[in-house]
CSV table of C-alpha atoms in Angstrom, one decimal:
chain,number,residue,atom,x,y,z
X,3,MET,CA,43.1,34.4,4.6
X,4,LYS,CA,39.2,34.7,4.6
X,5,PRO,CA,39.0,35.8,0.9
X,6,LEU,CA,41.1,32.9,-0.1
X,7,PHE,CA,39.0,30.5,2.1
X,8,LEU,CA,35.8,31.7,0.1
X,9,LEU,CA,37.5,31.4,-3.3
X,10,LEU,CA,38.3,27.7,-2.7
X,11,CYS,CA,34.9,27.1,-1.6
X,12,CYS,CA,33.4,28.3,-4.8
X,13,ALA,CA,35.9,26.6,-6.8
X,14,SER,CA,34.7,23.4,-4.9
X,15,VAL,CA,31.2,24.1,-5.6
X,16,ARG,CA,31.5,24.4,-9.3
X,17,ALA,CA,33.4,21.3,-9.5
X,18,TRP,CA,31.0,19.6,-7.7
X,19,ALA,CA,28.1,20.8,-9.8
X,20,ALA,CA,29.6,20.1,-13.0
X,21,TRP,CA,26.4,17.8,-13.7
X,22,ASN,CA,22.8,18.2,-13.6
X,23,VAL,CA,20.4,15.5,-13.0
X,24,ALA,CA,16.8,15.4,-14.5
X,25,THR,CA,14.6,13.1,-12.7
X,26,GLU,CA,11.3,11.8,-14.3
X,27,PHE,CA,8.8,9.7,-12.4
X,28,ARG,CA,5.9,8.1,-14.1
X,29,VAL,CA,2.7,6.1,-12.6
X,30,VAL,CA,1.3,3.9,-15.5
X,31,ARG,CA,-1.8,1.7,-15.0
X,32,LEU,CA,-2.5,-1.0,-17.7
X,33,PRO,CA,-4.1,-4.4,-17.8
X,34,ILE,CA,-2.2,-7.4,-16.4
X,35,SER,CA,-2.1,-9.1,-19.8
X,36,SER,CA,-0.2,-6.8,-21.4
X,37,GLY,CA,1.8,-5.4,-18.1
X,38,LEU,CA,3.4,-8.9,-17.4
X,39,GLU,CA,5.0,-8.5,-21.2
X,40,ILE,CA,6.2,-5.0,-20.3
X,41,VAL,CA,7.5,-5.9,-16.6
X,42,GLU,CA,9.8,-9.0,-18.7
X,43,LEU,CA,11.4,-6.5,-21.0
X,44,PHE,CA,12.0,-3.9,-18.4
X,45,SER,CA,13.8,-6.6,-16.5
X,46,GLU,CA,16.8,-6.3,-19.0
X,47,GLU,CA,18.6,-3.3,-20.3
X,48,ARG,CA,18.8,-4.5,-23.9
X,49,THR,CA,15.1,-4.5,-24.4
X,50,THR,CA,14.2,-1.3,-21.9
X,51,ARG,CA,13.7,0.7,-25.0
X,52,GLU,CA,11.2,-1.8,-26.6
X,53,ALA,CA,9.4,-1.7,-23.2
X,54,THR,CA,9.1,2.1,-23.2
X,55,ALA,CA,7.8,2.0,-26.8
X,56,MET,CA,5.2,-0.1,-25.7
X,57,VAL,CA,4.0,2.0,-23.0
X,58,GLU,CA,3.9,5.1,-25.0
X,59,ARG,CA,1.7,3.1,-27.5
X,60,MET,CA,-0.7,2.3,-24.9
X,61,LEU,CA,-0.9,5.7,-23.5
X,62,GLY,CA,-1.7,6.9,-26.8
X,63,ASP,CA,-4.5,4.5,-27.7
X,64,GLY,CA,-6.1,4.5,-24.4
X,65,ARG,CA,-5.2,1.1,-23.1
X,66,ALA,CA,-3.0,2.5,-20.3
X,67,VAL,CA,-3.8,5.6,-18.1
X,68,LEU,CA,-1.0,7.9,-16.9
X,69,VAL,CA,-1.6,8.0,-13.2
X,70,ALA,CA,0.8,10.6,-12.1
X,71,GLU,CA,4.0,12.3,-13.2
X,72,LEU,CA,6.7,14.0,-11.6
X,73,PHE,CA,9.7,16.0,-12.8
X,74,GLY,CA,12.7,17.6,-11.3
X,75,THR,CA,16.4,18.5,-11.6
X,76,VAL,CA,19.1,18.6,-8.9
X,77,ALA,CA,22.9,18.7,-8.9
X,78,ASP,CA,25.2,16.1,-9.1
X,79,GLY,CA,25.4,14.7,-5.4
X,80,ASP,CA,22.4,16.7,-4.3
X,81,GLN,CA,19.0,15.5,-2.9
X,82,LEU,CA,15.8,15.9,-4.8
X,83,LEU,CA,12.3,16.0,-3.6
X,84,ALA,CA,9.2,16.3,-5.9
X,85,GLU,CA,5.6,15.7,-4.6
X,86,ASP,CA,1.8,16.4,-5.6
X,87,VAL,CA,-0.2,15.5,-2.7
X,88,THR,CA,-3.9,16.5,-1.6
X,89,GLU,CA,-4.9,16.8,2.2
X,90,HIS,CA,-7.7,14.2,2.9
X,91,ARG,CA,-9.5,15.2,6.2
X,92,TYR,CA,-11.5,12.4,7.8
X,93,PRO,CA,-13.2,11.8,11.1
X,94,THR,CA,-11.6,9.8,14.0
X,95,GLU,CA,-14.2,10.6,16.7
X,96,TYR,CA,-18.0,11.0,16.8
X,97,GLU,CA,-20.8,11.8,19.3
X,98,SER,CA,-24.3,10.4,19.3
X,99,PRO,CA,-26.9,11.3,16.5
X,100,ASN,CA,-29.5,14.0,17.2
X,101,PRO,CA,-33.1,12.2,17.6
X,102,ARG,CA,-34.8,14.9,15.9
X,103,LEU,CA,-32.5,14.7,12.7
X,104,ALA,CA,-33.3,11.3,12.1
X,105,PRO,CA,-35.0,10.2,8.8
X,106,SER,CA,-38.4,8.6,8.6
X,107,ARG,CA,-38.9,5.0,8.3
X,108,ALA,CA,-40.3,5.7,4.7
X,109,SER,CA,-37.3,7.4,3.5
X,110,GLY,CA,-35.0,4.3,4.4
X,111,LEU,CA,-31.7,6.3,5.1
X,112,ALA,CA,-29.2,5.5,7.4
X,113,ILE,CA,-28.4,7.8,10.6
X,114,PRO,CA,-24.8,9.2,10.3
X,115,ALA,CA,-23.1,10.1,13.6
X,116,ALA,CA,-21.6,13.5,13.8
X,117,PRO,CA,-17.8,13.8,13.9
X,118,THR,CA,-16.1,15.8,16.6
X,119,VAL,CA,-12.3,15.0,15.9
X,120,MET,CA,-10.7,15.1,12.4
X,121,GLU,CA,-7.5,14.0,11.4
X,122,VAL,CA,-5.6,14.5,7.8
X,123,LYS,CA,-3.6,12.1,5.2
X,124,ASN,CA,-1.8,13.3,2.3
X,125,ILE,CA,-2.9,11.4,-0.7
X,126,GLY,CA,-0.9,11.6,-4.0
X,127,THR,CA,2.9,11.0,-5.4
X,128,THR,CA,6.1,11.7,-3.9
X,129,LEU,CA,10.0,11.3,-5.2
X,130,LYS,CA,13.1,11.2,-3.6
X,131,SER,CA,16.5,11.0,-5.5
X,132,SER,CA,20.0,11.3,-4.6
X,133,PRO,CA,21.9,10.9,-8.0
X,134,ALA,CA,25.6,10.4,-8.4
X,135,VAL,CA,27.0,10.7,-11.8
X,136,TRP,CA,29.9,8.4,-13.2
X,137,ALA,CA,31.9,7.8,-16.2
X,138,GLY,CA,31.5,11.2,-17.6
X,139,GLY,CA,27.8,11.5,-17.8
X,140,ALA,CA,27.0,8.0,-19.1
X,141,VAL,CA,25.9,5.8,-16.3
X,142,ILE,CA,24.1,7.4,-12.9
X,143,GLN,CA,23.7,5.8,-9.7
X,144,ALA,CA,20.8,7.0,-7.5
X,145,SER,CA,18.9,6.2,-4.3
X,146,ILE,CA,15.6,6.3,-4.9
X,147,ALA,CA,12.2,6.6,-3.2
X,148,THR,CA,8.8,6.4,-4.7
X,149,GLN,CA,5.3,6.3,-2.8
X,150,ARG,CA,1.8,6.6,-4.3
X,151,VAL,CA,-1.1,6.9,-1.8
X,152,SER,CA,-4.7,6.7,-2.7
X,153,HIS,CA,-8.3,7.0,-1.5
X,154,PRO,CA,-10.2,4.6,-3.1
X,155,GLY,CA,-13.4,4.9,-0.8
X,156,ASN,CA,-14.3,4.2,2.9
X,157,PHE,CA,-15.3,1.2,5.0
X,158,ARG,CA,-18.8,1.5,6.5
X,159,TYR,CA,-19.8,0.1,9.7
X,160,GLU,CA,-23.5,-0.1,10.5
X,161,TYR,CA,-22.9,-0.1,14.4
X,162,GLY,CA,-26.7,0.3,15.1
X,163,ILE,CA,-30.0,-0.6,14.3
X,164,ARG,CA,-33.3,1.3,15.4
X,165,ALA,CA,-36.5,-0.2,16.5
X,166,ASP,CA,-37.9,0.7,13.4
X,167,GLY,CA,-35.2,-1.0,11.1
X,168,ILE,CA,-33.4,2.2,10.3
X,169,LYS,CA,-29.4,2.0,10.6
X,170,TYR,CA,-26.8,4.1,12.5
X,171,VAL,CA,-23.8,4.1,10.6
X,172,ILE,CA,-20.2,5.7,10.5
X,173,GLU,CA,-17.4,5.5,7.8
X,174,GLN,CA,-13.7,5.2,8.0
X,175,PRO,CA,-11.2,5.9,5.0
X,176,LYS,CA,-9.4,3.3,3.0
X,177,PHE,CA,-5.7,4.2,2.1
X,178,VAL,CA,-3.5,2.3,-0.2
X,179,THR,CA,0.1,3.0,-0.3
X,180,LYS,CA,2.6,1.8,-2.8
X,181,ASN,CA,6.2,2.4,-1.7
X,182,THR,CA,9.5,1.6,-2.9
X,183,ARG,CA,13.1,2.3,-1.7
X,184,THR,CA,16.1,1.1,-3.6
X,185,ILE,CA,19.4,2.0,-5.1
X,186,ILE,CA,19.5,2.0,-9.1
X,187,VAL,CA,22.4,2.1,-11.4
X,188,ALA,CA,21.0,3.3,-15.0
X,189,ARG,CA,22.3,4.8,-18.2
X,190,SER,CA,21.7,8.5,-18.8
X,191,GLY,CA,18.2,8.8,-20.3
X,192,ILE,CA,17.3,5.1,-20.3
X,193,PRO,CA,14.1,4.6,-18.0
X,194,THR,CA,14.3,2.1,-15.2
X,195,LEU,CA,11.2,0.0,-13.7
X,196,VAL,CA,11.4,0.6,-9.9
X,197,GLY,CA,8.0,-0.7,-9.0
X,198,CYS,CA,5.3,-3.1,-10.0
X,199,TYR,CA,2.2,-3.3,-8.0
X,200,LEU,CA,-1.1,-5.1,-8.2
X,201,ASP,CA,-4.3,-2.8,-7.5
X,202,HIS,CA,-6.1,-3.8,-4.3
X,203,GLU,CA,-9.5,-2.6,-5.7
X,204,LYS,CA,-8.9,-3.6,-9.4
X,205,PRO,CA,-7.0,-6.8,-9.1
X,206,GLU,CA,-6.7,-7.2,-12.9
X,207,GLN,CA,-4.5,-4.0,-13.1
X,208,LEU,CA,-0.9,-3.5,-12.9
X,209,GLU,CA,0.5,-0.3,-11.5
X,210,LEU,CA,4.2,0.6,-13.1
X,211,HIS,CA,6.6,3.1,-11.3
X,212,ILE,CA,9.1,4.1,-13.7
X,213,VAL,CA,12.0,6.6,-13.3
X,214,THR,CA,14.1,8.1,-16.1
X,215,LEU,CA,17.7,9.8,-15.0
X,216,THR,CA,19.2,12.3,-17.5
X,217,ALA,CA,22.8,13.9,-16.9
X,218,SER,CA,23.4,17.1,-18.3
X,219,GLY,CA,26.2,19.8,-18.0
X,220,THR,CA,29.5,21.2,-19.3
X,221,ALA,CA,31.1,17.9,-19.9
X,222,GLU,CA,30.0,15.6,-22.4
X,223,PRO,CA,29.8,11.4,-22.0
X,224,LYS,CA,32.5,9.9,-24.5
X,225,VAL,CA,31.2,6.6,-24.9
X,226,GLU,CA,33.4,5.6,-27.4
X,227,ALA,CA,36.5,5.9,-25.3
X,228,GLU,CA,38.4,3.1,-23.7
X,229,PRO,CA,36.6,1.0,-21.2
X,230,VAL,CA,38.1,1.7,-17.5
X,231,GLY,CA,36.1,-0.8,-15.6
X,232,SER,CA,32.5,-1.9,-15.0
X,233,THR,CA,29.6,-1.9,-12.4
X,234,GLY,CA,26.3,-3.7,-12.6
X,235,MET,CA,22.6,-3.6,-11.1
X,236,ALA,CA,20.4,-6.5,-10.0
X,237,ARG,CA,16.9,-7.2,-10.3
X,238,VAL,CA,15.0,-9.2,-8.2
X,239,GLU,CA,11.5,-10.5,-9.5
X,240,LEU,CA,8.9,-12.5,-7.4
X,241,ARG,CA,5.4,-13.5,-8.7
X,242,ARG,CA,2.7,-15.0,-6.2
X,243,TYR,CA,-0.2,-17.1,-7.4
X,244,ARG,CA,-2.9,-18.7,-6.0
X,245,LEU,CA,-4.4,-22.1,-6.9
X,246,PRO,CA,-6.9,-24.6,-6.0
X,247,VAL,CA,-5.1,-27.2,-3.7
X,248,ALA,CA,-5.0,-30.0,-6.5
X,249,ASP,CA,-3.6,-28.0,-9.0
X,250,GLY,CA,-1.2,-26.2,-6.7
X,251,VAL,CA,0.3,-29.5,-5.4
X,252,ARG,CA,0.9,-30.6,-9.1
X,253,ALA,CA,2.4,-27.0,-10.3
X,254,ARG,CA,4.9,-27.4,-7.3
X,255,ILE,CA,6.0,-31.0,-8.3
X,256,ALA,CA,6.6,-29.7,-11.9
X,257,ILE,CA,8.5,-26.6,-10.8
X,258,GLU,CA,10.7,-28.7,-8.3
X,259,ARG,CA,11.2,-31.0,-11.2
X,260,GLY,CA,12.5,-28.7,-13.5
X,261,ASP,CA,10.8,-29.9,-16.7
X,262,ILE,CA,9.6,-26.5,-17.4
X,263,ALA,CA,10.3,-23.3,-16.2
X,264,ALA,CA,8.0,-22.1,-13.3
X,265,ASP,CA,6.8,-18.9,-14.7
X,266,GLU,CA,5.3,-20.7,-18.0
X,267,ILE,CA,3.9,-23.3,-15.4
X,268,LEU,CA,1.9,-20.7,-13.5
X,269,ARG,CA,1.2,-18.4,-16.4
X,270,LYS,CA,-0.4,-21.2,-18.3
X,271,LEU,CA,-2.6,-22.3,-15.3
X,272,ALA,CA,-3.7,-18.3,-15.3
X,273,ALA,CA,-4.5,-18.4,-18.8
X,274,GLU,CA,-6.8,-21.5,-18.2
X,275,GLY,CA,-8.6,-19.8,-15.5
X,276,LYS,CA,-6.9,-22.3,-12.5
X,277,ALA,CA,-4.4,-19.6,-11.2
X,278,THR,CA,-5.0,-16.2,-10.0
X,279,LEU,CA,-1.9,-13.6,-9.7
X,280,ALA,CA,-1.6,-12.5,-6.4
X,281,GLU,CA,1.3,-10.1,-6.4
X,282,CYS,CA,3.9,-9.0,-8.8
X,283,VAL,CA,7.4,-7.5,-7.8
X,284,SER,CA,10.1,-6.2,-10.2
X,285,LEU,CA,12.5,-4.4,-7.6
X,286,PRO,CA,16.0,-3.1,-9.1
X,287,THR,CA,18.5,-3.3,-6.2
X,288,TYR,CA,22.3,-2.9,-5.5
X,289,PRO,CA,24.5,-5.2,-3.8
X,290,TRP,CA,24.9,-4.9,0.2
X,291,ARG,CA,22.1,-2.5,0.1
X,292,GLN,CA,18.3,-3.3,1.3
X,293,SER,CA,15.7,-2.5,-0.6
X,294,LEU,CA,11.8,-2.5,0.2
X,295,HIS,CA,8.9,-3.0,-2.0
X,296,GLU,CA,5.5,-2.3,-0.2
X,297,ASN,CA,1.9,-2.5,-1.1
X,298,VAL,CA,-0.7,-2.2,1.8
X,299,LEU,CA,-4.4,-1.0,2.1
X,300,GLU,CA,-5.0,0.6,5.5
X,301,VAL,CA,-8.0,-1.2,7.3
X,302,ARG,CA,-9.3,1.1,10.2
X,303,TYR,CA,-11.2,-0.5,13.1
X,304,PRO,CA,-12.9,0.4,16.4
X,305,THR,CA,-10.7,-0.6,19.5
X,306,GLU,CA,-12.5,1.8,22.0
X,307,PHE,CA,-16.1,2.4,22.8
X,308,ASP,CA,-18.2,5.4,24.4
X,309,ALA,CA,-19.9,4.4,27.6
X,310,ARG,CA,-23.4,2.8,26.6
X,311,GLY,CA,-26.7,4.4,27.9
X,312,GLY,CA,-28.0,1.1,29.7
X,313,GLY,CA,-31.5,1.4,31.2
X,314,PRO,CA,-34.2,-0.6,32.8
X,315,PRO,CA,-35.1,-4.0,30.9
X,316,THR,CA,-38.5,-3.2,30.6
X,317,LEU,CA,-41.1,-0.1,30.3
X,318,ALA,CA,-42.8,-0.9,33.6
X,319,VAL,CA,-41.0,1.9,35.3
X,320,ASP,CA,-41.6,5.8,35.6
X,321,LYS,CA,-41.1,7.4,32.0
X,322,ARG,CA,-38.8,9.9,33.6
X,323,ALA,CA,-36.1,7.4,34.7
X,324,ALA,CA,-36.5,5.3,31.5
X,325,ALA,CA,-35.8,8.4,29.5
X,326,PHE,CA,-32.8,9.4,31.9
X,327,TRP,CA,-31.4,6.2,31.9
X,328,ALA,CA,-31.8,5.9,28.1
X,329,LEU,CA,-29.8,8.9,27.1
X,330,PRO,CA,-25.9,8.5,26.8
X,331,PRO,CA,-23.8,9.4,30.0
X,332,SER,CA,-22.4,12.9,28.4
X,333,VAL,CA,-26.2,13.9,28.0
X,334,ASN,CA,-27.0,13.1,31.9
X,335,ARG,CA,-24.2,15.2,33.3
X,336,ASP,CA,-25.3,17.9,31.0
X,337,ASN,CA,-29.0,17.7,31.7
X,338,TRP,CA,-29.4,16.5,35.2
X,339,ARG,CA,-31.5,19.2,36.5
X,340,HIS,CA,-34.0,18.3,33.6
X,341,PHE,CA,-35.0,15.2,35.3
X,342,LEU,CA,-34.9,16.6,39.0
X,343,GLY,CA,-37.2,19.8,38.3
X,344,PRO,CA,-40.5,19.1,39.4
X,345,HIS,CA,-42.3,21.4,36.8
X,346,ARG,CA,-40.8,19.6,33.9
X,347,THR,CA,-42.6,16.9,31.7
X,348,VAL,CA,-40.3,14.3,30.4
X,349,VAL,CA,-41.2,11.7,27.3
X,350,THR,CA,-39.4,8.6,26.4
X,351,PRO,CA,-38.3,9.4,22.7
X,352,ASP,CA,-39.4,7.4,20.0
X,353,TYR,CA,-35.8,5.8,19.8
X,354,ILE,CA,-32.6,6.0,21.9
X,355,PRO,CA,-29.4,7.5,19.9
X,356,LEU,CA,-26.7,5.1,20.3
X,357,PRO,CA,-23.2,6.2,21.0
X,358,PRO,CA,-20.8,5.2,18.1
X,359,GLN,CA,-17.1,3.7,18.4
X,360,GLN,CA,-14.9,6.3,19.2
X,361,MET,CA,-11.4,5.0,18.9
X,362,PHE,CA,-9.6,3.3,15.9
X,363,GLU,CA,-6.4,1.5,15.3
X,364,VAL,CA,-4.8,0.8,11.7
X,365,MET,CA,-3.5,-2.7,10.1
X,366,ASN,CA,-1.7,-2.5,7.3
X,367,VAL,CA,-3.2,-5.2,5.1
X,368,GLY,CA,-1.1,-6.3,1.9
X,369,SER,CA,2.7,-7.3,1.2
X,370,VAL,CA,6.0,-6.0,2.2
X,371,PHE,CA,9.3,-7.4,0.7
X,372,GLU,CA,12.7,-6.5,2.1
X,373,ILE,CA,15.5,-7.8,-0.3
X,374,GLU,CA,19.2,-7.6,0.1
X,375,ILE,CA,21.9,-9.2,-1.9
X,376,ASP,CA,25.3,-10.3,-0.4
X,377,PRO,CA,28.3,-9.1,-2.6
X,378,TYR,CA,30.7,-11.7,-1.0
X,379,TYR,CA,29.0,-14.6,-2.6
X,380,ALA,CA,27.9,-13.4,-5.6
X,381,THR,CA,29.4,-14.8,-8.8
X,382,GLU,CA,28.5,-14.7,-12.6
X,383,SER,CA,26.0,-17.5,-12.3
X,384,ALA,CA,24.4,-16.9,-8.7
X,385,ALA,CA,24.2,-14.8,-5.9
X,386,LEU,CA,23.2,-14.8,-2.1
X,387,LEU,CA,19.8,-13.4,-1.7
X,388,ASN,CA,18.1,-12.7,1.6
X,389,VAL,CA,14.3,-12.1,1.4
X,390,ASN,CA,12.0,-11.1,4.1
X,391,ASP,CA,8.5,-11.4,3.0
X,392,LYS,CA,5.5,-10.4,5.3
X,393,GLN,CA,2.0,-10.7,4.0
X,394,ILE,CA,-1.3,-9.7,6.1
X,395,GLU,CA,-4.8,-10.5,4.9
X,396,ASN,CA,-8.0,-9.3,6.2
X,397,ASN,CA,-10.6,-12.1,6.3
X,398,GLY,CA,-13.6,-9.7,7.0
X,399,PHE,CA,-15.3,-8.8,10.2
X,400,ILE,CA,-17.0,-10.4,12.9
X,401,ARG,CA,-20.1,-8.4,14.3
X,402,ARG,CA,-21.2,-9.0,18.1
X,403,LEU,CA,-24.1,-7.5,19.8
X,404,ASP,CA,-23.2,-5.2,22.5
X,405,VAL,CA,-26.3,-3.5,23.7
X,406,ALA,CA,-30.0,-4.0,23.3
X,407,ASP,CA,-32.1,-2.0,25.0
X,408,HIS,CA,-35.9,-2.0,26.2
X,409,GLN,CA,-37.3,-0.3,23.0
X,410,GLY,CA,-35.8,-2.8,20.6
X,411,GLU,CA,-32.5,-0.9,19.6
X,412,ARG,CA,-29.3,-3.1,19.2
X,413,LEU,CA,-25.8,-1.9,19.0
X,414,TYR,CA,-23.0,-3.8,17.6
X,415,ASP,CA,-19.2,-3.3,17.4
X,416,TYR,CA,-16.9,-4.8,14.7
X,417,GLN,CA,-13.8,-6.6,15.1
X,418,PRO,CA,-11.4,-7.9,12.1
X,419,VAL,CA,-9.7,-11.4,11.6
X,420,PHE,CA,-6.3,-10.9,10.3
X,421,THR,CA,-4.1,-13.5,9.1
X,422,GLU,CA,-0.4,-13.1,8.9
X,423,ARG,CA,2.1,-14.9,7.0
X,424,ARG,CA,5.8,-14.3,7.2
X,425,THR,CA,9.0,-16.1,5.4
X,426,MET,CA,12.7,-15.1,5.9
X,427,THR,CA,14.9,-16.9,3.4
X,428,ASN,CA,18.6,-16.6,2.7
X,429,ARG,CA,20.2,-18.7,0.1
X,430,ALA,CA,22.3,-18.9,-3.3
X,431,LEU,CA,20.1,-18.0,-6.1
X,432,PRO,CA,20.8,-19.0,-9.8
X,433,ILE,CA,20.9,-15.8,-12.1
X,434,GLY,CA,17.9,-15.8,-14.9
X,435,LYS,CA,16.2,-18.6,-13.5
X,436,TRP,CA,12.7,-18.7,-11.9
X,437,VAL,CA,12.7,-21.1,-8.8
X,438,LEU,CA,10.2,-21.8,-6.1
X,439,GLU,CA,10.5,-19.3,-3.1
X,440,THR,CA,7.5,-20.1,-0.9
X,441,PHE,CA,4.3,-22.7,-1.0
X,442,HIS,CA,1.7,-22.3,1.7
X,443,ARG,CA,-1.4,-24.1,2.3
X,444,ARG,CA,-4.3,-21.3,3.1
X,445,THR,CA,-7.0,-22.5,5.3
X,446,ALA,CA,-10.7,-21.3,6.5
X,447,PRO,CA,-11.8,-18.7,5.2
X,448,ASN,CA,-9.8,-19.6,2.3
X,449,ASP,CA,-9.2,-23.1,0.7
X,450,ASP,CA,-6.3,-22.8,-1.8
X,451,VAL,CA,-2.6,-22.6,-1.9
X,452,GLU,CA,-0.4,-19.8,-2.7
X,453,ILE,CA,2.9,-20.5,-4.8
X,454,THR,CA,5.6,-17.6,-4.7
X,455,ILE,CA,8.6,-17.7,-7.5
X,456,ALA,CA,11.8,-15.9,-7.6
X,457,ARG,CA,14.0,-15.1,-10.2
X,458,LEU,CA,17.5,-12.9,-10.0
X,459,LYS,CA,18.9,-10.7,-12.9
X,460,THR,CA,21.8,-8.7,-13.4
X,461,ASN,CA,22.6,-5.8,-15.9
X,462,ARG,CA,26.2,-4.8,-16.2
X,463,PHE,CA,27.3,-1.5,-17.5
X,464,THR,CA,31.0,-0.6,-18.8
X,465,LEU,CA,32.5,2.5,-17.3
X,466,LYS,CA,34.1,4.6,-20.0
X,467,THR,CA,36.3,7.8,-19.5
X,468,PRO,CA,35.1,11.2,-20.4
């Protein structure tokens, strides 16, 4: 029985692996002016080849940049993982700067704190795919997860100022994460736009994530055969614009009246300089499956601080006591005998090194969309769409004075100001028409309105017998 069992297993594996699926993942950055046109072409399967040709031309003449590209092949029904990441190490805890290493007043340099604890963040590109071949290799369904993590720079905190004006500084990294999780249904060899993102550092740029699935194997697709059914894939598109209050109110009235398409109204205002594109989402999805679009910037801010070295308010005290109280507590414990010994001369230092922030928390600033289509309420002209829209903004930092010692040094802490908006909608959305999704009046420190419009499109594929 054992040889027979092994034979049956091998036969099953050969049948299961009759198809291989090659997956190509491209990350392309291009200007908004041409990027929105390409996104529009990618929204329908009949114009996808035209969109692909435009991307290739722009890459060839330098108007677009190929940021990353991954490629891998996996058997039908298996899982693919492809990634290209680099470890980025950054400090999370510090010790006070060394007074002897301080720059002179004439140099104008800042005094960096010495790191004591480091953490690691992987930056780069990751692709996960689980494809299933349909219709003799003509159509492929795949669960797709793409992620792009970048490091555009650092936040710099000036946490203290010396008596002579030289500053104490620490830096914390910025990490931008662009993440998509969804299910797509596509023809073999035809690219699919799975993600569209605005750049946090360069808002005039769009970043497109494009996936191409290609089936190959012992069986060949026969696209001329009689149809045996059909399947489809939906695409949810969201555009968010920011406008002055008066223009925003007029645009909302015009959108609700329906005289002109909502997208045309807002794009015209953007061309006139009265509106700014704040978010662009083009997410393929499958009914009854939750899809995710995430575009966030990690903001690291201090939440716990080392004990402050306090001290006498004036210099009218013994210099040994002044020097003792001015040093940080960790130095006090290590060097207590230096101040008790009768034969040691202690001189008050030219400045007192201040301990920096020691612990940091992270807030993801940006937008997260969770989208789901209910198949029970879908028709040829409309579908029930659920959108969970969460947006967090960073409105800068409040710098507060923490310590001012008798030598004129000052120590500050930084605390961020975050604004969060969240909307959950569940309604029937017409197929192919832009409609008003949300309207927000933003107040201090902003003074404008935010309009989000949504559109639902469907692409159907006829399944053929092999």
